[in-house]
Amino acid sequence: MTTTTKQTQQNYLVPFIIMVVLMALVGLITNLNQQFQAPMKAAYLLLGGANADTLATSLNFAFFLAYLVMGPASANYIGKKGYKPALLLGLSILCISFLIYMSSAWVFDNVDINKFQGFIDEARGIEDLTKQEGIAPGDALQAAQTQAALTGNFQVQEVNGEYNGLLYTKGMVIPVAYWVFLLGSFVAGTALTYLQAVINPYIVACDVKGTTGVQRQSIAGTGNSLMTTLGPIFVAYVIFSGKDGLDISLNSLYIPFLVLLVLVAALAFSLTKIHLPEVAGGGGKSEHLRESVWSFSHLKLGLIALFCYVGVEVCVGANVVLFAQGDLGFALKDAALMASLYWGGLLVGRFASSFLNKVSAQLQLLVAASGAILLIVLAMITKIPWFLCGVGIFHSIMWPAIFALAIDGLGRYTSKASGVLMMGCFGGALFPVIQGILKSAIGSWNPTWLFVVLGELFILYYAISGHKVKKTDTGVTTEM
């Protein structure tokens, strides 16, 4: 028997490594989609007018909308077909999303270009005036404003007396390529809906000698956080080679996404040849429960808290780039560094959280929400976006803390409750696009961080009061 156990553990080492790679891939794709906001805005939304930021943040809306729309479908597929077929389907859908992303660049060059080329040339001519050597920034800015006034198509934007982009003044013209890119985001989100539903159970089930399920999840989580940290740098320096503004071309997507497509296809093929452990729940019948999972108040409030958490996490991680560029005049590469530092904070925080086993989830969440609120308010007051980088450390422990509090005492309902809580990922769709709409209405990113603070305040409420268990699986009511 001992020999058989060791053999099983040895056999599952390779599947476990593949699952860690897949978890890292999930982190990379999620972050890539967020970091495409600024480059996609520069490449496709030159004529987006005052709604350009709202349209850019719609990438996150499309991506996380898939979790809400396709979540039930993925759960049903797992129940009927099992975990491995769902894993392979998710990887296949991901490959399709890569093709759609790449096709958006082709569509722009072959369908949209005739409508946009004249405006692109005009915008470049205006922008070139701001880059003249030997001319004072103020004089260069005035020259650009004079040139823009000749047609009235563009208004020169400035921050602290320096050039900060162009605003199209004659309505809004959206290229077909933008909608193709948006479709790619939704399809990528669909793929990750399937992948995330199966990877975590497999990580726990893939026994590896000398590890526990929690340790294996920690290892996989570290891989995920590492790739979210590297994602902004990958977008700014690898895909777009440090370019900014009108110099950006989404033709740069071809080679990186072809490489990713080949790697994912190779992973999918290898999985067809590898034996994976059985995971309970795939294709099986669920236990009949007499009460609704929605009868637990701390679960319902926990869902809202997770909704707010995913929303504020994505707002900071994605919109700090647009905030730093649009309001404060930072270059894309510098703004991307802020995003990397933010996601790096999540990585550091998850490492540090392994030493907090004796600290209750409630106290961890209380401190995390308070710290996040403080740093966001400081960033608003001082207009120093670097404060937002530190929010990542506090966000790093929110998901596990909220999740643990939300399923406390649920017993047989835990499995269904876990599925319910995944709906909270939809916060990543709504929060960023609402913040983008607010920016378009107000004209500045700085006040919109108050909306993010509201999300943090609900998380703080959940830590203080909302998490309290009023009913458990046994029907026992606890004291508040």
mmCIF file of C-alpha atoms in Angstrom, residues 39-332:
data_model
loop_
_atom_site.group_PDB
_atom_site.id
_atom_site.type_symbol
_atom_site.label_atom_id
_atom_site.label_comp_id
_atom_site.label_asym_id
_atom_site.label_seq_id
_atom_site.Cartn_x
_atom_site.Cartn_y
_atom_site.Cartn_z
ATOM 1 C CA PRO A 39 -2.520 50.821 -25.754
ATOM 2 C CA MET A 40 -5.910 49.920 -27.233
ATOM 3 C CA LYS A 41 -7.161 53.431 -26.467
ATOM 4 C CA ALA A 42 -4.138 54.912 -28.236
ATOM 5 C CA ALA A 43 -4.441 52.623 -31.265
ATOM 6 C CA TYR A 44 -8.218 52.413 -31.786
ATOM 7 C CA LEU A 45 -9.889 55.254 -29.890
ATOM 8 C CA LEU A 46 -8.205 58.342 -31.346
ATOM 9 C CA LEU A 47 -11.688 59.423 -32.442
ATOM 10 C CA GLY A 48 -13.381 58.252 -29.252
ATOM 11 C CA GLY A 49 -13.810 61.810 -28.044
ATOM 12 C CA ALA A 50 -14.905 62.329 -24.453
ATOM 13 C CA ASN A 51 -15.979 58.676 -24.239
ATOM 14 C CA ALA A 52 -12.551 57.212 -25.011
ATOM 15 C CA ASP A 53 -11.842 56.279 -21.385
ATOM 16 C CA THR A 54 -15.249 54.660 -20.942
ATOM 17 C CA LEU A 55 -14.707 52.628 -24.103
ATOM 18 C CA ALA A 56 -11.230 51.612 -22.940
ATOM 19 C CA THR A 57 -12.455 50.394 -19.548
ATOM 20 C CA SER A 58 -15.121 48.325 -21.334
ATOM 21 C CA LEU A 59 -12.390 45.749 -21.956
ATOM 22 C CA ASN A 60 -12.602 44.717 -18.318
ATOM 23 C CA PHE A 61 -16.389 44.774 -18.477
ATOM 24 C CA ALA A 62 -16.410 42.340 -21.404
ATOM 25 C CA PHE A 63 -13.796 40.092 -19.781
ATOM 26 C CA PHE A 64 -15.441 39.743 -16.378
ATOM 27 C CA LEU A 65 -18.953 39.690 -17.828
ATOM 28 C CA ALA A 66 -18.042 36.212 -19.064
ATOM 29 C CA TYR A 67 -17.767 34.989 -15.451
ATOM 30 C CA LEU A 68 -21.402 35.937 -14.847
ATOM 31 C CA VAL A 69 -22.808 34.844 -18.209
ATOM 32 C CA MET A 70 -20.768 31.673 -18.729
ATOM 33 C CA GLY A 71 -20.362 30.604 -15.094
ATOM 34 C CA PRO A 72 -23.544 28.468 -15.019
ATOM 35 C CA ALA A 73 -22.658 26.917 -18.386
ATOM 36 C CA SER A 74 -19.202 25.922 -17.146
ATOM 37 C CA ALA A 75 -20.674 24.405 -13.973
ATOM 38 C CA ASN A 76 -23.185 22.385 -16.002
ATOM 39 C CA TYR A 77 -20.476 21.208 -18.396
ATOM 40 C CA ILE A 78 -18.293 20.022 -15.516
ATOM 41 C CA GLY A 79 -21.271 18.226 -13.988
ATOM 42 C CA LYS A 80 -22.075 16.404 -17.239
ATOM 43 C CA LYS A 81 -18.644 15.828 -18.805
ATOM 44 C CA GLY A 82 -16.192 16.022 -15.909
ATOM 45 C CA TYR A 83 -13.168 18.132 -15.029
ATOM 46 C CA LYS A 84 -10.649 17.059 -17.672
ATOM 47 C CA PRO A 85 -12.937 17.716 -20.676
ATOM 48 C CA ALA A 86 -13.770 21.122 -19.149
ATOM 49 C CA LEU A 87 -10.056 21.869 -18.788
ATOM 50 C CA LEU A 88 -9.370 20.994 -22.423
ATOM 51 C CA LEU A 89 -12.392 23.007 -23.573
ATOM 52 C CA GLY A 90 -11.168 26.036 -21.619
ATOM 53 C CA LEU A 91 -7.734 25.836 -23.250
ATOM 54 C CA SER A 92 -9.328 25.496 -26.699
ATOM 55 C CA ILE A 93 -11.475 28.581 -26.103
ATOM 56 C CA LEU A 94 -8.377 30.462 -24.932
ATOM 57 C CA CYS A 95 -6.617 29.664 -28.222
ATOM 58 C CA ILE A 96 -9.642 31.039 -30.081
ATOM 59 C CA SER A 97 -9.450 34.258 -28.041
ATOM 60 C CA PHE A 98 -5.810 34.722 -29.083
ATOM 61 C CA LEU A 99 -6.858 34.452 -32.733
ATOM 62 C CA ILE A 100 -9.611 37.033 -32.185
ATOM 63 C CA TYR A 101 -7.198 39.457 -30.491
ATOM 64 C CA MET A 102 -4.818 39.158 -33.446
ATOM 65 C CA SER A 103 -7.612 39.486 -35.993
ATOM 66 C CA SER A 104 -8.583 42.867 -34.522
ATOM 67 C CA ALA A 105 -5.269 44.306 -35.751
ATOM 68 C CA TRP A 106 -5.921 42.817 -39.204
ATOM 69 C CA VAL A 107 -9.429 44.294 -39.275
ATOM 70 C CA PHE A 108 -8.100 47.758 -38.429
ATOM 71 C CA ASP A 109 -5.462 47.617 -41.176
ATOM 72 C CA ASN A 110 -7.843 46.250 -43.816
ATOM 73 C CA VAL A 111 -11.315 47.535 -42.904
ATOM 74 C CA ASP A 112 -10.971 50.675 -40.779
ATOM 75 C CA ILE A 113 -7.773 52.254 -42.043
ATOM 76 C CA ASN A 114 -9.284 54.295 -44.910
ATOM 77 C CA LYS A 115 -11.676 56.033 -42.524
ATOM 78 C CA PHE A 116 -8.986 56.745 -39.933
ATOM 79 C CA GLN A 117 -5.736 57.341 -41.853
ATOM 80 C CA GLY A 118 -6.359 61.045 -42.522
ATOM 81 C CA PHE A 119 -7.093 61.710 -38.853
ATOM 82 C CA ILE A 120 -4.048 59.689 -37.776
ATOM 83 C CA ASP A 121 -1.796 61.738 -40.081
ATOM 84 C CA GLU A 122 -3.283 64.986 -38.797
ATOM 85 C CA ALA A 123 -2.842 63.905 -35.175
ATOM 86 C CA ARG A 124 0.770 62.891 -35.791
ATOM 87 C CA GLY A 125 1.470 66.239 -37.409
ATOM 88 C CA ILE A 126 0.124 68.027 -34.330
ATOM 89 C CA GLU A 127 1.986 65.739 -31.944
ATOM 90 C CA ASP A 128 5.277 66.161 -33.839
ATOM 91 C CA LEU A 129 5.153 69.891 -33.121
ATOM 92 C CA THR A 130 5.349 69.118 -29.392
ATOM 93 C CA LYS A 131 8.544 67.090 -29.880
ATOM 94 C CA GLN A 132 10.648 69.743 -31.611
ATOM 95 C CA GLU A 133 14.104 70.088 -30.133
ATOM 96 C CA GLY A 134 15.374 73.474 -29.004
ATOM 97 C CA ILE A 135 11.881 74.885 -28.458
ATOM 98 C CA ALA A 136 10.439 75.667 -25.031
ATOM 99 C CA PRO A 137 7.569 73.357 -23.997
ATOM 100 C CA GLY A 138 5.174 76.292 -23.808
ATOM 101 C CA ASP A 139 5.990 77.440 -27.339
ATOM 102 C CA ALA A 140 5.728 73.882 -28.679
ATOM 103 C CA LEU A 141 2.349 73.487 -27.007
ATOM 104 C CA GLN A 142 1.114 76.749 -28.512
ATOM 105 C CA ALA A 143 2.287 75.650 -31.962
ATOM 106 C CA ALA A 144 0.365 72.394 -31.577
ATOM 107 C CA GLN A 145 -2.759 74.260 -30.476
ATOM 108 C CA THR A 146 -2.513 76.574 -33.472
ATOM 109 C CA GLN A 147 -2.157 73.625 -35.849
ATOM 110 C CA ALA A 148 -5.113 71.820 -34.262
ATOM 111 C CA ALA A 149 -7.282 74.928 -34.633
ATOM 112 C CA LEU A 150 -6.892 74.856 -38.429
ATOM 113 C CA THR A 151 -9.375 71.985 -38.780
ATOM 114 C CA GLY A 152 -10.940 71.946 -35.332
ATOM 115 C CA ASN A 153 -10.918 68.152 -35.306
ATOM 116 C CA PHE A 154 -8.763 67.899 -32.197
ATOM 117 C CA GLN A 155 -8.276 69.758 -28.946
ATOM 118 C CA VAL A 156 -4.783 69.673 -27.467
ATOM 119 C CA GLN A 157 -4.781 68.314 -23.905
ATOM 120 C CA GLU A 158 -2.223 69.547 -21.397
ATOM 121 C CA VAL A 159 -1.074 68.775 -17.868
ATOM 122 C CA ASN A 160 0.994 71.363 -15.998
ATOM 123 C CA GLY A 161 1.658 73.248 -19.222
ATOM 124 C CA GLU A 162 2.913 70.196 -21.114
ATOM 125 C CA TYR A 163 1.345 68.234 -23.969
ATOM 126 C CA ASN A 164 -0.779 65.268 -22.843
ATOM 127 C CA GLY A 165 -2.624 63.982 -25.884
ATOM 128 C CA LEU A 166 -5.460 64.943 -28.203
ATOM 129 C CA LEU A 167 -9.235 64.975 -27.761
ATOM 130 C CA TYR A 168 -11.416 64.468 -30.828
ATOM 131 C CA THR A 169 -14.058 67.200 -30.772
ATOM 132 C CA LYS A 170 -16.540 66.109 -33.445
ATOM 133 C CA GLY A 171 -18.463 63.293 -31.830
ATOM 134 C CA MET A 172 -17.264 59.712 -31.724
ATOM 135 C CA VAL A 173 -16.108 57.274 -34.398
ATOM 136 C CA ILE A 174 -15.425 53.708 -33.267
ATOM 137 C CA PRO A 175 -13.542 51.287 -35.538
ATOM 138 C CA VAL A 176 -14.850 47.785 -36.197
ATOM 139 C CA ALA A 177 -11.535 46.521 -34.827
ATOM 140 C CA TYR A 178 -12.504 47.801 -31.365
ATOM 141 C CA TRP A 179 -15.563 45.544 -31.257
ATOM 142 C CA VAL A 180 -13.468 42.602 -32.418
ATOM 143 C CA PHE A 181 -11.012 43.288 -29.596
ATOM 144 C CA LEU A 182 -13.922 43.492 -27.138
ATOM 145 C CA LEU A 183 -15.152 40.111 -28.382
ATOM 146 C CA GLY A 184 -11.661 38.711 -27.792
ATOM 147 C CA SER A 185 -11.840 39.922 -24.186
ATOM 148 C CA PHE A 186 -15.192 38.190 -23.628
ATOM 149 C CA VAL A 187 -13.962 34.941 -25.177
ATOM 150 C CA ALA A 188 -10.783 35.066 -23.062
ATOM 151 C CA GLY A 189 -12.945 35.597 -19.971
ATOM 152 C CA THR A 190 -15.064 32.608 -20.994
ATOM 153 C CA ALA A 191 -11.936 30.462 -21.265
ATOM 154 C CA LEU A 192 -10.771 31.489 -17.813
ATOM 155 C CA THR A 193 -14.229 30.809 -16.370
ATOM 156 C CA TYR A 194 -13.772 27.152 -17.338
ATOM 157 C CA LEU A 195 -10.099 27.018 -16.354
ATOM 158 C CA GLN A 196 -10.501 28.534 -12.891
ATOM 159 C CA ALA A 197 -13.393 26.192 -12.128
ATOM 160 C CA VAL A 198 -11.177 23.129 -12.634
ATOM 161 C CA ILE A 199 -7.577 24.150 -11.893
ATOM 162 C CA ASN A 200 -8.006 24.675 -8.138
ATOM 163 C CA PRO A 201 -9.676 21.279 -7.533
ATOM 164 C CA TYR A 202 -6.927 19.601 -9.557
ATOM 165 C CA ILE A 203 -4.209 21.374 -7.566
ATOM 166 C CA VAL A 204 -5.681 19.946 -4.370
ATOM 167 C CA ALA A 205 -6.162 16.487 -5.905
ATOM 168 C CA CYS A 206 -2.660 16.202 -7.438
ATOM 169 C CA ASP A 207 -0.855 14.600 -4.481
ATOM 170 C CA VAL A 208 2.849 15.418 -4.396
ATOM 171 C CA LYS A 209 5.113 13.900 -1.775
ATOM 172 C CA GLY A 210 5.957 16.269 1.056
ATOM 173 C CA THR A 211 3.161 18.770 0.353
ATOM 174 C CA THR A 212 -0.372 19.431 1.559
ATOM 175 C CA GLY A 213 -3.287 20.722 -0.488
ATOM 176 C CA VAL A 214 -2.935 24.164 1.105
ATOM 177 C CA GLN A 215 0.783 24.278 0.293
ATOM 178 C CA ARG A 216 0.122 23.320 -3.308
ATOM 179 C CA GLN A 217 -2.492 26.058 -3.591
ATOM 180 C CA SER A 218 0.014 28.525 -2.146
ATOM 181 C CA ILE A 219 2.629 27.502 -4.718
ATOM 182 C CA ALA A 220 0.124 27.896 -7.549
ATOM 183 C CA GLY A 221 -1.063 31.227 -6.141
ATOM 184 C CA THR A 222 2.510 32.479 -6.115
ATOM 185 C CA GLY A 223 2.841 31.602 -9.802
ATOM 186 C CA ASN A 224 -0.394 33.435 -10.509
ATOM 187 C CA SER A 225 0.727 36.544 -8.616
ATOM 188 C CA LEU A 226 4.139 36.512 -10.276
ATOM 189 C CA MET A 227 2.587 36.656 -13.735
ATOM 190 C CA THR A 228 0.147 39.425 -12.771
ATOM 191 C CA THR A 229 3.193 41.381 -11.586
ATOM 192 C CA LEU A 230 5.044 40.828 -14.857
ATOM 193 C CA GLY A 231 1.968 41.429 -17.041
ATOM 194 C CA PRO A 232 2.195 45.251 -17.237
ATOM 195 C CA ILE A 233 5.910 45.080 -18.044
ATOM 196 C CA PHE A 234 5.207 42.424 -20.685
ATOM 197 C CA VAL A 235 2.632 44.690 -22.349
ATOM 198 C CA ALA A 236 4.661 47.906 -22.194
ATOM 199 C CA TYR A 237 8.114 46.593 -23.078
ATOM 200 C CA VAL A 238 7.745 43.208 -24.811
ATOM 201 C CA ILE A 239 4.591 43.697 -26.878
ATOM 202 C CA PHE A 240 4.802 47.449 -27.529
ATOM 203 C CA SER A 241 8.578 47.943 -27.077
ATOM 204 C CA GLY A 242 8.217 50.969 -24.807
ATOM 205 C CA LYS A 243 6.225 52.941 -27.407
ATOM 206 C CA ASP A 244 3.570 55.441 -26.408
ATOM 207 C CA GLY A 245 0.675 57.403 -27.884
ATOM 208 C CA LEU A 246 0.317 57.399 -31.665
ATOM 209 C CA ASP A 247 3.483 55.319 -32.023
ATOM 210 C CA ILE A 248 1.563 52.284 -30.731
ATOM 211 C CA SER A 249 0.358 49.741 -33.289
ATOM 212 C CA LEU A 250 -1.615 46.651 -32.375
ATOM 213 C CA ASN A 251 0.220 44.811 -35.138
ATOM 214 C CA SER A 252 2.683 44.188 -32.306
ATOM 215 C CA LEU A 253 0.208 41.602 -30.991
ATOM 216 C CA TYR A 254 0.917 39.056 -33.713
ATOM 217 C CA ILE A 255 4.161 37.440 -32.556
ATOM 218 C CA PRO A 256 3.502 37.408 -28.747
ATOM 219 C CA PHE A 257 0.033 35.930 -29.201
ATOM 220 C CA LEU A 258 1.226 33.392 -31.736
ATOM 221 C CA VAL A 259 3.793 32.251 -29.169
ATOM 222 C CA LEU A 260 1.109 32.051 -26.463
ATOM 223 C CA LEU A 261 -1.193 30.156 -28.814
ATOM 224 C CA VAL A 262 1.479 27.555 -29.564
ATOM 225 C CA LEU A 263 2.330 27.157 -25.863
ATOM 226 C CA VAL A 264 -1.315 26.733 -24.832
ATOM 227 C CA ALA A 265 -1.948 24.275 -27.663
ATOM 228 C CA ALA A 266 1.112 22.284 -26.551
ATOM 229 C CA LEU A 267 -0.172 22.242 -22.960
ATOM 230 C CA ALA A 268 -3.590 21.050 -24.117
ATOM 231 C CA PHE A 269 -2.024 18.276 -26.197
ATOM 232 C CA SER A 270 0.177 17.144 -23.300
ATOM 233 C CA LEU A 271 -2.869 16.975 -21.013
ATOM 234 C CA THR A 272 -4.551 14.524 -23.372
ATOM 235 C CA LYS A 273 -1.617 12.143 -22.801
ATOM 236 C CA ILE A 274 -1.376 12.559 -19.019
ATOM 237 C CA HIS A 275 -3.432 10.779 -16.374
ATOM 238 C CA LEU A 276 -5.110 13.229 -14.012
ATOM 239 C CA PRO A 277 -6.559 12.349 -10.593
ATOM 240 C CA GLU A 278 -10.290 11.964 -10.146
ATOM 241 C CA VAL A 279 -12.010 15.009 -8.657
ATOM 242 C CA ALA A 280 -15.257 14.597 -6.770
ATOM 243 C CA GLY A 281 -18.266 16.331 -8.277
ATOM 244 C CA GLY A 282 -17.528 15.926 -11.965
ATOM 245 C CA GLY A 283 -20.485 14.176 -13.591
ATOM 246 C CA GLY A 284 -21.923 13.214 -10.208
ATOM 247 C CA LYS A 285 -25.258 13.986 -8.612
ATOM 248 C CA SER A 286 -25.352 16.749 -6.034
ATOM 249 C CA GLU A 287 -26.877 16.207 -2.608
ATOM 250 C CA HIS A 288 -30.432 17.486 -2.165
ATOM 251 C CA LEU A 289 -30.482 20.305 0.373
ATOM 252 C CA ARG A 290 -33.708 21.369 2.053
ATOM 253 C CA GLU A 291 -32.944 25.087 2.342
ATOM 254 C CA SER A 292 -31.697 27.613 -0.170
ATOM 255 C CA VAL A 293 -28.046 28.583 -0.006
ATOM 256 C CA TRP A 294 -29.310 32.175 -0.085
ATOM 257 C CA SER A 295 -30.810 31.768 3.394
ATOM 258 C CA PHE A 296 -27.404 32.523 4.980
ATOM 259 C CA SER A 297 -27.053 36.279 5.442
ATOM 260 C CA HIS A 298 -23.280 36.242 5.940
ATOM 261 C CA LEU A 299 -22.934 34.431 2.600
ATOM 262 C CA LYS A 300 -25.066 37.005 0.761
ATOM 263 C CA LEU A 301 -23.091 39.876 2.259
ATOM 264 C CA GLY A 302 -19.890 37.962 1.535
ATOM 265 C CA LEU A 303 -20.878 37.783 -2.133
ATOM 266 C CA ILE A 304 -21.313 41.569 -2.190
ATOM 267 C CA ALA A 305 -17.974 41.981 -0.403
ATOM 268 C CA LEU A 306 -16.233 39.777 -2.997
ATOM 269 C CA PHE A 307 -18.018 41.699 -5.750
ATOM 270 C CA CYS A 308 -16.603 44.924 -4.305
ATOM 271 C CA TYR A 309 -13.163 43.382 -3.771
ATOM 272 C CA VAL A 310 -12.715 42.153 -7.345
ATOM 273 C CA GLY A 311 -14.052 45.495 -8.561
ATOM 274 C CA VAL A 312 -11.659 47.669 -6.564
ATOM 275 C CA GLU A 313 -8.736 45.324 -7.266
ATOM 276 C CA VAL A 314 -9.226 45.660 -11.014
ATOM 277 C CA CYS A 315 -9.919 49.412 -10.785
ATOM 278 C CA VAL A 316 -6.567 50.081 -9.156
ATOM 279 C CA GLY A 317 -4.608 47.558 -11.208
ATOM 280 C CA ALA A 318 -5.983 48.703 -14.568
ATOM 281 C CA ASN A 319 -7.015 52.341 -14.156
ATOM 282 C CA VAL A 320 -3.899 53.541 -12.339
ATOM 283 C CA VAL A 321 -2.308 53.555 -15.812
ATOM 284 C CA LEU A 322 -5.040 55.758 -17.314
ATOM 285 C CA PHE A 323 -5.026 57.966 -14.197
ATOM 286 C CA ALA A 324 -1.257 58.498 -14.289
ATOM 287 C CA GLN A 325 -1.274 59.174 -18.036
ATOM 288 C CA GLY A 326 -4.471 61.182 -18.380
ATOM 289 C CA ASP A 327 -4.440 63.343 -15.249
ATOM 290 C CA LEU A 328 -0.754 63.562 -14.428
ATOM 291 C CA GLY A 329 1.064 63.229 -17.755
ATOM 292 C CA PHE A 330 3.130 60.094 -17.049
ATOM 293 C CA ALA A 331 4.492 58.103 -20.005
ATOM 294 C CA LEU A 332 2.988 54.654 -20.613
#
